[in-house]
Amino acid sequence: SNALRRHGRIFVAGAGLRILFRLLPLQVPIVAGWMIHQLSHQAANLHGPGATLVGLALLTGLAAYGSDQLRRRLDRDLSGELRHRIWEAWQQASPSFRASHGLDRWQTQTLPFGGALGDLAANLAMEGLAMACRMAYPILMLLWLDPWLALLPLALVPVQ
């Protein structure tokens, strides 16, 4: 929509942080494998994997906080824009319409819906994109590691 184009930078940053929030926990099994590999050696040094796990936890928290703040800002901007449009429509309405409906009644019926609509748009767009990336990540990793081995699990994807 036109409003999303105007707030594109906020949306892209929020969606990027939400994707990061969804993909970072998928790295924990890789780090766990690195820990097991380190433990199998005689001179086990777990500082690297331990620091990586702490870093993953911190980055996940920061990505969640940042994406939530940007989502709220986008929601607030979209809701404010909708309120502004409602006010402009009210000012252009005929005097008989204004007299019969009343501004207070009209606002109480339309503004809560506008706020919910802005929240839905922000959540649906950002979270939908993040979940699509999260679902594609294991498939891309399988194809990158071994395309022939990836054929077996990928054969089950259309069934699901």
mmCIF file of C-alpha atoms in Angstrom:
data_model
loop_
_atom_site.group_PDB
_atom_site.id
_atom_site.type_symbol
_atom_site.label_atom_id
_atom_site.label_comp_id
_atom_site.label_asym_id
_atom_site.label_seq_id
_atom_site.Cartn_x
_atom_site.Cartn_y
_atom_site.Cartn_z
ATOM 1 C CA SER A 1 0.000 0.000 0.000
ATOM 2 C CA ASN A 2 0.937 3.644 -0.206
ATOM 3 C CA ALA A 3 1.508 3.902 3.545
ATOM 4 C CA LEU A 4 3.946 0.970 3.538
ATOM 5 C CA ARG A 5 5.926 2.625 0.751
ATOM 6 C CA ARG A 6 6.309 5.760 2.841
ATOM 7 C CA HIS A 7 7.484 3.766 5.844
ATOM 8 C CA GLY A 8 9.594 1.325 3.843
ATOM 9 C CA ARG A 9 12.842 1.789 5.784
ATOM 10 C CA ILE A 10 11.152 1.084 9.095
ATOM 11 C CA PHE A 11 9.464 -1.972 7.600
ATOM 12 C CA VAL A 12 12.674 -3.350 6.042
ATOM 13 C CA ALA A 13 14.663 -2.832 9.248
ATOM 14 C CA GLY A 14 11.915 -4.387 11.382
ATOM 15 C CA ALA A 15 11.489 -7.337 9.033
ATOM 16 C CA GLY A 16 15.257 -7.875 8.897
ATOM 17 C CA LEU A 17 15.507 -7.931 12.679
ATOM 18 C CA ARG A 18 12.497 -10.268 12.904
ATOM 19 C CA ILE A 19 14.143 -12.629 10.382
ATOM 20 C CA LEU A 20 17.346 -12.501 12.432
ATOM 21 C CA PHE A 21 15.314 -13.264 15.561
ATOM 22 C CA ARG A 22 13.820 -16.340 13.854
ATOM 23 C CA LEU A 23 17.085 -17.608 12.330
ATOM 24 C CA LEU A 24 19.526 -17.170 15.236
ATOM 25 C CA PRO A 25 18.076 -20.009 17.370
ATOM 26 C CA LEU A 26 18.580 -22.356 14.418
ATOM 27 C CA GLN A 27 22.335 -21.915 14.899
ATOM 28 C CA VAL A 28 22.329 -23.508 18.373
ATOM 29 C CA PRO A 29 22.564 -27.123 17.071
ATOM 30 C CA ILE A 30 25.590 -26.120 14.992
ATOM 31 C CA VAL A 31 27.297 -24.640 18.055
ATOM 32 C CA ALA A 32 26.318 -27.732 20.082
ATOM 33 C CA GLY A 33 28.024 -29.900 17.455
ATOM 34 C CA TRP A 34 31.089 -27.683 17.750
ATOM 35 C CA MET A 35 31.027 -28.201 21.544
ATOM 36 C CA ILE A 36 30.798 -31.970 21.157
ATOM 37 C CA HIS A 37 33.664 -31.879 18.681
ATOM 38 C CA GLN A 38 35.726 -29.838 21.173
ATOM 39 C CA LEU A 39 34.921 -32.289 23.992
ATOM 40 C CA SER A 40 36.093 -35.235 21.905
ATOM 41 C CA HIS A 41 39.602 -33.768 21.768
ATOM 42 C CA GLN A 42 41.960 -34.140 24.699
ATOM 43 C CA ALA A 43 42.597 -30.414 25.114
ATOM 44 C CA ALA A 44 38.950 -29.407 25.313
ATOM 45 C CA ASN A 45 38.559 -25.657 25.018
ATOM 46 C CA LEU A 46 34.926 -24.636 25.360
ATOM 47 C CA HIS A 47 35.555 -20.900 25.498
ATOM 48 C CA GLY A 48 34.777 -20.438 21.795
ATOM 49 C CA PRO A 49 31.477 -22.361 21.728
ATOM 50 C CA GLY A 50 30.420 -20.938 25.096
ATOM 51 C CA ALA A 51 31.067 -17.377 23.980
ATOM 52 C CA THR A 52 29.235 -18.095 20.738
ATOM 53 C CA LEU A 53 26.167 -19.353 22.640
ATOM 54 C CA VAL A 54 26.178 -16.250 24.844
ATOM 55 C CA GLY A 55 26.549 -14.091 21.731
ATOM 56 C CA LEU A 56 23.640 -15.897 20.044
ATOM 57 C CA ALA A 57 21.470 -15.338 23.113
ATOM 58 C CA LEU A 58 22.349 -11.628 23.257
ATOM 59 C CA LEU A 59 21.809 -11.131 19.526
ATOM 60 C CA THR A 60 18.474 -12.947 19.690
ATOM 61 C CA GLY A 61 17.316 -10.701 22.525
ATOM 62 C CA LEU A 62 18.488 -7.541 20.761
ATOM 63 C CA ALA A 63 16.836 -8.610 17.507
ATOM 64 C CA ALA A 64 13.561 -9.298 19.334
ATOM 65 C CA TYR A 65 13.674 -5.942 21.111
ATOM 66 C CA GLY A 66 14.601 -4.002 17.983
ATOM 67 C CA SER A 67 11.995 -5.655 15.767
ATOM 68 C CA ASP A 68 9.301 -5.114 18.394
ATOM 69 C CA GLN A 69 10.186 -1.430 18.731
ATOM 70 C CA LEU A 70 10.161 -0.932 14.961
ATOM 71 C CA ARG A 71 6.887 -2.835 14.632
ATOM 72 C CA ARG A 72 5.304 -0.598 17.255
ATOM 73 C CA ARG A 73 6.602 2.503 15.502
ATOM 74 C CA LEU A 74 5.211 1.293 12.175
ATOM 75 C CA ASP A 75 1.893 0.471 13.850
ATOM 76 C CA ARG A 76 1.780 3.905 15.472
ATOM 77 C CA ASP A 77 2.596 5.653 12.182
ATOM 78 C CA LEU A 78 0.010 3.669 10.216
ATOM 79 C CA SER A 79 -2.652 4.208 12.882
ATOM 80 C CA GLY A 80 -1.892 7.933 13.003
ATOM 81 C CA GLU A 81 -2.154 8.182 9.252
ATOM 82 C CA LEU A 82 -5.497 6.386 9.314
ATOM 83 C CA ARG A 83 -6.781 8.729 12.035
ATOM 84 C CA HIS A 84 -5.681 11.685 9.938
ATOM 85 C CA ARG A 85 -7.596 10.335 6.923
ATOM 86 C CA ILE A 86 -10.699 9.783 9.053
ATOM 87 C CA TRP A 87 -10.494 13.373 10.298
ATOM 88 C CA GLU A 88 -10.132 14.672 6.714
ATOM 89 C CA ALA A 89 -13.151 12.608 5.628
ATOM 90 C CA TRP A 90 -15.128 13.999 8.565
ATOM 91 C CA GLN A 91 -14.278 17.556 7.582
ATOM 92 C CA GLN A 92 -15.388 16.931 3.991
ATOM 93 C CA ALA A 93 -18.653 15.245 5.028
ATOM 94 C CA SER A 94 -21.889 17.110 4.547
ATOM 95 C CA PRO A 95 -23.298 19.103 7.475
ATOM 96 C CA SER A 96 -26.374 16.863 7.595
ATOM 97 C CA PHE A 97 -24.178 13.753 7.930
ATOM 98 C CA ARG A 98 -22.170 15.367 10.706
ATOM 99 C CA ALA A 99 -25.317 16.431 12.530
ATOM 100 C CA SER A 100 -26.925 12.990 12.308
ATOM 101 C CA HIS A 101 -23.864 10.896 13.230
ATOM 102 C CA GLY A 102 -21.809 13.070 15.539
ATOM 103 C CA LEU A 103 -18.017 13.130 15.624
ATOM 104 C CA ASP A 104 -17.725 11.334 18.952
ATOM 105 C CA ARG A 105 -19.809 8.358 17.850
ATOM 106 C CA TRP A 106 -18.057 8.141 14.490
ATOM 107 C CA GLN A 107 -14.593 8.224 16.069
ATOM 108 C CA THR A 108 -15.403 5.579 18.675
ATOM 109 C CA GLN A 109 -16.590 3.255 15.913
ATOM 110 C CA THR A 110 -13.749 3.774 13.440
ATOM 111 C CA LEU A 111 -10.572 4.560 15.397
ATOM 112 C CA PRO A 112 -10.225 1.307 17.369
ATOM 113 C CA PHE A 113 -10.659 -0.602 14.114
ATOM 114 C CA GLY A 114 -7.943 1.538 12.522
ATOM 115 C CA GLY A 115 -5.501 0.788 15.342
ATOM 116 C CA ALA A 116 -6.152 -2.932 15.062
ATOM 117 C CA LEU A 117 -5.753 -2.746 11.304
ATOM 118 C CA GLY A 118 -2.352 -1.066 11.585
ATOM 119 C CA ASP A 119 -1.191 -3.691 14.093
ATOM 120 C CA LEU A 120 -2.439 -6.492 11.854
ATOM 121 C CA ALA A 121 -0.628 -5.097 8.817
ATOM 122 C CA ALA A 122 2.653 -4.689 10.676
ATOM 123 C CA ASN A 123 2.460 -8.104 12.322
ATOM 124 C CA LEU A 124 1.301 -9.963 9.251
ATOM 125 C CA ALA A 125 3.904 -8.511 6.938
ATOM 126 C CA MET A 126 6.909 -8.756 9.268
ATOM 127 C CA GLU A 127 6.100 -12.060 10.917
ATOM 128 C CA GLY A 128 4.978 -13.665 7.649
ATOM 129 C CA LEU A 129 8.239 -12.762 5.963
ATOM 130 C CA ALA A 130 10.263 -13.995 8.945
ATOM 131 C CA MET A 131 8.434 -17.327 9.068
ATOM 132 C CA ALA A 132 8.889 -17.838 5.318
ATOM 133 C CA CYS A 133 12.644 -17.299 5.746
ATOM 134 C CA ARG A 134 12.701 -19.633 8.736
ATOM 135 C CA MET A 135 10.993 -22.377 6.720
ATOM 136 C CA ALA A 136 13.318 -21.866 3.741
ATOM 137 C CA TYR A 137 16.516 -21.873 5.812
ATOM 138 C CA PRO A 138 16.771 -25.658 6.456
ATOM 139 C CA ILE A 139 15.946 -26.391 2.831
ATOM 140 C CA LEU A 140 18.653 -24.022 1.608
ATOM 141 C CA MET A 141 21.160 -25.475 4.071
ATOM 142 C CA LEU A 142 20.414 -29.003 2.888
ATOM 143 C CA LEU A 143 20.800 -27.987 -0.737
ATOM 144 C CA TRP A 144 24.048 -26.194 0.051
ATOM 145 C CA LEU A 145 25.553 -29.125 1.977
ATOM 146 C CA ASP A 146 24.577 -31.931 -0.384
ATOM 147 C CA PRO A 147 21.950 -31.548 -3.110
ATOM 148 C CA TRP A 148 21.586 -35.326 -3.611
ATOM 149 C CA LEU A 149 21.106 -35.981 0.082
ATOM 150 C CA ALA A 150 18.573 -33.120 0.205
ATOM 151 C CA LEU A 151 16.308 -34.882 -2.298
ATOM 152 C CA LEU A 152 14.967 -37.283 0.344
ATOM 153 C CA PRO A 153 13.570 -34.693 2.806
ATOM 154 C CA LEU A 154 12.569 -32.354 -0.007
ATOM 155 C CA ALA A 155 10.408 -35.104 -1.503
ATOM 156 C CA LEU A 156 8.234 -34.851 1.635
ATOM 157 C CA VAL A 157 7.740 -31.065 1.419
ATOM 158 C CA PRO A 158 4.882 -31.164 -1.172
ATOM 159 C CA VAL A 159 3.062 -33.737 0.985
ATOM 160 C CA GLN A 160 3.113 -31.407 3.975
#
